[in-house]
Coordinates of C-alpha atoms in Angstrom, one line a residue:
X334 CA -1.1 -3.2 -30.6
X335 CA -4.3 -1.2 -30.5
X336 CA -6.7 -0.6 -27.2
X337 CA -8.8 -3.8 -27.7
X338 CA -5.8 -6.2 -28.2
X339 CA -4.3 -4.2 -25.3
X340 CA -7.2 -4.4 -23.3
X341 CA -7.0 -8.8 -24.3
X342 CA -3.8 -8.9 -23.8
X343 CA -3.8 -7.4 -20.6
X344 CA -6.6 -9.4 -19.3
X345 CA -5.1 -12.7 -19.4
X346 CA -2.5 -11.4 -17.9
X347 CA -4.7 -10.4 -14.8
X348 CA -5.7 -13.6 -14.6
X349 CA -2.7 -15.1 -14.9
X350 CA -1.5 -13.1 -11.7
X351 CA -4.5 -12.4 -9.7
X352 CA -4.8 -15.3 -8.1
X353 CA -3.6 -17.0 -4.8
X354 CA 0.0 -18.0 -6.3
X355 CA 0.5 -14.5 -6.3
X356 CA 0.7 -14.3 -2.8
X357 CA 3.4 -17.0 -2.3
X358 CA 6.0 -14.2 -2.7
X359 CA 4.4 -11.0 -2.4
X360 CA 4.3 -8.8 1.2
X361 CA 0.6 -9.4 1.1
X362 CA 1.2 -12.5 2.7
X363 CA 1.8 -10.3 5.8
X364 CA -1.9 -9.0 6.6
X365 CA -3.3 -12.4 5.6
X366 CA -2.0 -13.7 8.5
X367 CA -4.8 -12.1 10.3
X368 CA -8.5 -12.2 10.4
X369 CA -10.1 -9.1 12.3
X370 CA -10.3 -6.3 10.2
X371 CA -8.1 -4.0 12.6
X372 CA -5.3 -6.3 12.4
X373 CA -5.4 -6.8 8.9
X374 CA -5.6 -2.9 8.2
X375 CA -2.6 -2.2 10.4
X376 CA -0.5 -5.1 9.1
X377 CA -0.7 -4.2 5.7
X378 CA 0.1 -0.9 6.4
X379 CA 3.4 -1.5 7.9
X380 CA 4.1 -4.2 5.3
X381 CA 3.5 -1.3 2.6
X382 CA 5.2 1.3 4.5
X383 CA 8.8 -1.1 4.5
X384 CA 7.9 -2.5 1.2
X385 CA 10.8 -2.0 -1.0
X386 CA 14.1 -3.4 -1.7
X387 CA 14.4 -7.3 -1.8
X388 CA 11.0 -8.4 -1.6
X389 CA 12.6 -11.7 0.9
X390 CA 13.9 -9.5 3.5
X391 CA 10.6 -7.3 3.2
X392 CA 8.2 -10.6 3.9
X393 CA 10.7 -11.7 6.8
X394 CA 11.1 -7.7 8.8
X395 CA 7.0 -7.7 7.9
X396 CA 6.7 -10.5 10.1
X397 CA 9.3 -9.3 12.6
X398 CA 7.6 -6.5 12.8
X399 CA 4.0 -8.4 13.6
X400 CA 5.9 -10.6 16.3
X401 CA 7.3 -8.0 18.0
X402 CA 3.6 -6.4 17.9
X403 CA 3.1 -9.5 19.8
X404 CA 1.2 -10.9 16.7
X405 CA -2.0 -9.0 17.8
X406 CA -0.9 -5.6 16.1
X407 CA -4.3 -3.8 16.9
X408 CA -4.1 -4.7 20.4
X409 CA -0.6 -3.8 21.0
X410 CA -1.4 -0.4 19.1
X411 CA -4.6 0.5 21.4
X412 CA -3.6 -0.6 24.4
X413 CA 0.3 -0.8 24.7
X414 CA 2.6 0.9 27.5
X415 CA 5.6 3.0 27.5
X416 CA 7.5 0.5 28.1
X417 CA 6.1 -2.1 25.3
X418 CA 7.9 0.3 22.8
X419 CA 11.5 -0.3 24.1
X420 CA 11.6 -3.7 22.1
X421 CA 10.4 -2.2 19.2
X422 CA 13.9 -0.1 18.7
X423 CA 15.8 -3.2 17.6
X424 CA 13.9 -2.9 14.3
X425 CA 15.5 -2.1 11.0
X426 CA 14.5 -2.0 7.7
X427 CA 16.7 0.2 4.8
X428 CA 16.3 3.7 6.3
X429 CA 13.2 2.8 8.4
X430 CA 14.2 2.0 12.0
X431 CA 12.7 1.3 15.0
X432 CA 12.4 4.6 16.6
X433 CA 10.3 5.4 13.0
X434 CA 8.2 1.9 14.3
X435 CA 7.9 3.7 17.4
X436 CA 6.4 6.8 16.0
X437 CA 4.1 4.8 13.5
X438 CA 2.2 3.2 16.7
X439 CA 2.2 6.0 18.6
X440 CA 0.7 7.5 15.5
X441 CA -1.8 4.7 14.8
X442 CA -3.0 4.7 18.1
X443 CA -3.6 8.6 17.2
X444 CA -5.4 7.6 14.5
X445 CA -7.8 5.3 15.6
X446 CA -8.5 6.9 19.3
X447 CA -9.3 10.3 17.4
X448 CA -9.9 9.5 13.8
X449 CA -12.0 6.5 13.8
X450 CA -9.4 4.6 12.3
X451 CA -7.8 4.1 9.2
X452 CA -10.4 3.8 6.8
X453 CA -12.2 6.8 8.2
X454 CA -9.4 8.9 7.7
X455 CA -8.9 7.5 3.9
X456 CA -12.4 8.2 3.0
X457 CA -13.1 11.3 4.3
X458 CA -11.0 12.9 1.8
X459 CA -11.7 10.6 -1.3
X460 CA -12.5 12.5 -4.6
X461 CA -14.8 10.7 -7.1
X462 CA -11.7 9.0 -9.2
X463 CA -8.8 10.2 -6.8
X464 CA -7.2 9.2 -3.0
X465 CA -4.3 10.7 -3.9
X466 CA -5.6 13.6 -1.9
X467 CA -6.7 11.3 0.9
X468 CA -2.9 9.9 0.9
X469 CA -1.8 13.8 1.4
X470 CA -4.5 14.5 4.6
X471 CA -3.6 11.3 5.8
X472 CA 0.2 12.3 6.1
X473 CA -0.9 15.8 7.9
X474 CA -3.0 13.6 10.3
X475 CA -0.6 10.6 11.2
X476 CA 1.7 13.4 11.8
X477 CA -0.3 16.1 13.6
X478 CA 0.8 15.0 17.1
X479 CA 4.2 15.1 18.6
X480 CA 6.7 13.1 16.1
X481 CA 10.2 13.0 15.2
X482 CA 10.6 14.6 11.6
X483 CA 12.8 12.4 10.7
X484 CA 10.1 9.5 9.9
X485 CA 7.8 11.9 8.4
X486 CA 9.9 10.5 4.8
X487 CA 8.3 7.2 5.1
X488 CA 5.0 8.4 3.7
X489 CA 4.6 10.4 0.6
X490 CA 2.7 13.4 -0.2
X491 CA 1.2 13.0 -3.9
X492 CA 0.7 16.4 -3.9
X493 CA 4.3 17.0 -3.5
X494 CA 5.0 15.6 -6.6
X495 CA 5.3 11.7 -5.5
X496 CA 4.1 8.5 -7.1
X497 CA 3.2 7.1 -3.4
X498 CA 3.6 3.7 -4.8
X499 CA 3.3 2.3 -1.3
X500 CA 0.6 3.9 -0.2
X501 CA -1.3 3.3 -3.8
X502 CA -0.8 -0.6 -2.9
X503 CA -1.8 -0.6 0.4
X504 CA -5.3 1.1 -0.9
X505 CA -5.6 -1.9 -3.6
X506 CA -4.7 -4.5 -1.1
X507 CA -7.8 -2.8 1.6
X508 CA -10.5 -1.3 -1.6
X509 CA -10.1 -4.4 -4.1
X510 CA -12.6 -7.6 -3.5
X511 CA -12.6 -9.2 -6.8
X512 CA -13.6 -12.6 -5.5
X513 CA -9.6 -14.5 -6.1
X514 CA -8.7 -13.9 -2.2
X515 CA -5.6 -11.7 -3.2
X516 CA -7.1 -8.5 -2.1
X517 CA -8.8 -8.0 1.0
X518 CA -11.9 -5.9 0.3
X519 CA -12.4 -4.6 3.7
X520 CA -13.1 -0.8 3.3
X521 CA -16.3 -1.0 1.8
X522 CA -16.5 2.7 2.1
X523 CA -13.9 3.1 -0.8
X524 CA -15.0 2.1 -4.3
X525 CA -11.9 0.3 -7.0
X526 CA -12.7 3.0 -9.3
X527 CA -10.7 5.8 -7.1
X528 CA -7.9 3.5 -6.9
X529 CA -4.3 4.6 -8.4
X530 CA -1.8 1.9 -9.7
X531 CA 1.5 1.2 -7.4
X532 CA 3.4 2.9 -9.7
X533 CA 7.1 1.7 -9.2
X534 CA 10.3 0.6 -11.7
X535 CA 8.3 -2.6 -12.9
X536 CA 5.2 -1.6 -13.4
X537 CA 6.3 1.9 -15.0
X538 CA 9.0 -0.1 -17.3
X539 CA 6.5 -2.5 -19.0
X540 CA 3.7 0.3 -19.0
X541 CA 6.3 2.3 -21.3
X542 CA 6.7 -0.5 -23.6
X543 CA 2.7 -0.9 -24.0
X544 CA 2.3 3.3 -24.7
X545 CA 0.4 3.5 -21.4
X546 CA 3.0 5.7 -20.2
X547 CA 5.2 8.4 -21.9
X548 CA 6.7 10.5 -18.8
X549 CA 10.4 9.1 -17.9
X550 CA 9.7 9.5 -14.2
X551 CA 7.9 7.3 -11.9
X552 CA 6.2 10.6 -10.4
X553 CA 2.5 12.0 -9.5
X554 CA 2.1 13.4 -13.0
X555 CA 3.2 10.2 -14.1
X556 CA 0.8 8.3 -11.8
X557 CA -2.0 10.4 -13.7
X558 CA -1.2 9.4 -17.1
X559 CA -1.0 5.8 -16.2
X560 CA -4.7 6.0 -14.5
X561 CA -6.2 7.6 -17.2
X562 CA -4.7 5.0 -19.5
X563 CA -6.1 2.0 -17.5
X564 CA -9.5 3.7 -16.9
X565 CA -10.1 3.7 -20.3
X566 CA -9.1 0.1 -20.1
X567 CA -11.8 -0.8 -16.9
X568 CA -13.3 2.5 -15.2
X569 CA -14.6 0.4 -12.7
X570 CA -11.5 -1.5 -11.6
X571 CA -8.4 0.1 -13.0
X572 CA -5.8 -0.9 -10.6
X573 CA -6.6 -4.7 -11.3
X574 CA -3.9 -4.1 -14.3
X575 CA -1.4 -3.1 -11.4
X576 CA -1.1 -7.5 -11.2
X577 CA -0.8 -7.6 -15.2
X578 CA 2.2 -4.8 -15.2
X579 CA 4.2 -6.4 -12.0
X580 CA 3.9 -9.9 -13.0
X581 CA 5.0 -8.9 -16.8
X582 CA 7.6 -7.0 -15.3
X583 CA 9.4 -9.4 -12.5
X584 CA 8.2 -12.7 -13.6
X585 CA 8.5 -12.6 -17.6
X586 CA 11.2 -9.7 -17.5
X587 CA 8.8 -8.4 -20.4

């Protein structure tokens, strides 16, 4: 189909996704458990960070993770003792366990006691139409203290090469405010237009089958090609096609 029946068709798929059904059975359930914009920012940044594999067991170790955080994740993260992280080593998720939980609040507390928090860290390194550089100085930040190298796998480096799918949602899920109460819309300091789509077998898949995409690999340089595609779609809100491509993908099997 050409651009503007693309463009059409696309859009009514947006809608179709981009609502509050959607978040029935997504992880961003998680962070809207929450109202103060700490809590939600650090919820939905663990969510992403275990968010693949069966998206069931993601929701349910999500919120193991947040009740072990004593439901007040910001809290626990500014203010918790030694000992507080002992219960926090029963946690597993895939490859992610609970001494890598460990090191991700010791690192958040990092983060916010020397960085200003999250968002500060995100938009001190944003490019005009790019975070991908902001997701590769955030990695060199979270881990700039004493860690164990073993977690440093469970965030990617875009400029090594990686499609940072989780990362790339978490940024939509804090950026995006498009009114539908999907998206949170918290960082005000970030603009829609420098987001990147969550680029993972789903999205990638159907966005083949449309000509958005020609690389095989779900990589960086693949990530690229997809943006460019959808900003010619919206320049202003790209990544809103990120809900057109999952849904088409998981729930039509397109």
């Amino acid at each position: 189909m050409n651009k503007k029946d693309l463009k059409e068709f696309l859009d009514v798929k947006v809608q179709q996704y981009n609502n509050l059904n959607f978040i029935e059975s997504d992880p961003i359930q998680v962070p809207h458990l929450f109202h103060k914009k700490e809590d939600i920012e650090i919820a939905g940044f663990l969510t992403a960070t275990i968010a693949w594999g069966n998206r069931k067991s993601i929701i349910n170790n999500a919120k193991h993770m947040m009740s072990l955080l004593d439901n007040s994740p910001y809290d626990f993260v500014m203010n918790h003792q030694e000992t507080d992280l002992e219960k926090l080593q029963q946690f597993v998720h895939r490859t992610f366990n609970g001494h890598d939980f460990i090191q991700f609040i010791v690192s958040l507390h990092h983060i916010y006691k020397n960085h200003n928090g999250l968002e500060s860290v995100f938009s001190k390194y944003a490019e005009n139409q790019s975070l991908q550089t902001s997701i590769s100085k955030f990695k060199t930040i979270f881990f700039e203290i004493e860690h164990l190298q073993r977690t440093q796998k469970h965030i990617s480096d875009p400029l090594k090469n990686s499609a940072a799918k989780r990362l790339n949602m978490y940024l939509r899920w804090m950026v995006r405010n498009d009114k539908t109460g999907v998206d949170f819309g918290i960082w005000k300091s970030l603009s829609p237009s420098q987001l990147s789509c969550p680029l993972d077998v789903h999205s990638g898949n159907v966005a083949r089958k449309l000509d958005l995409l020609s690389r095989k690999q779900n990589d960086a340089k693949a990530l690229l090609e997809l943006d460019t595609a959808l900003r010619q779609l919206d320049t202003k809100d790209p990544v809103k096609y990120d809900f057109a491509l999952f849904g088409l993908g998981v729930f039509e099997g397109f």
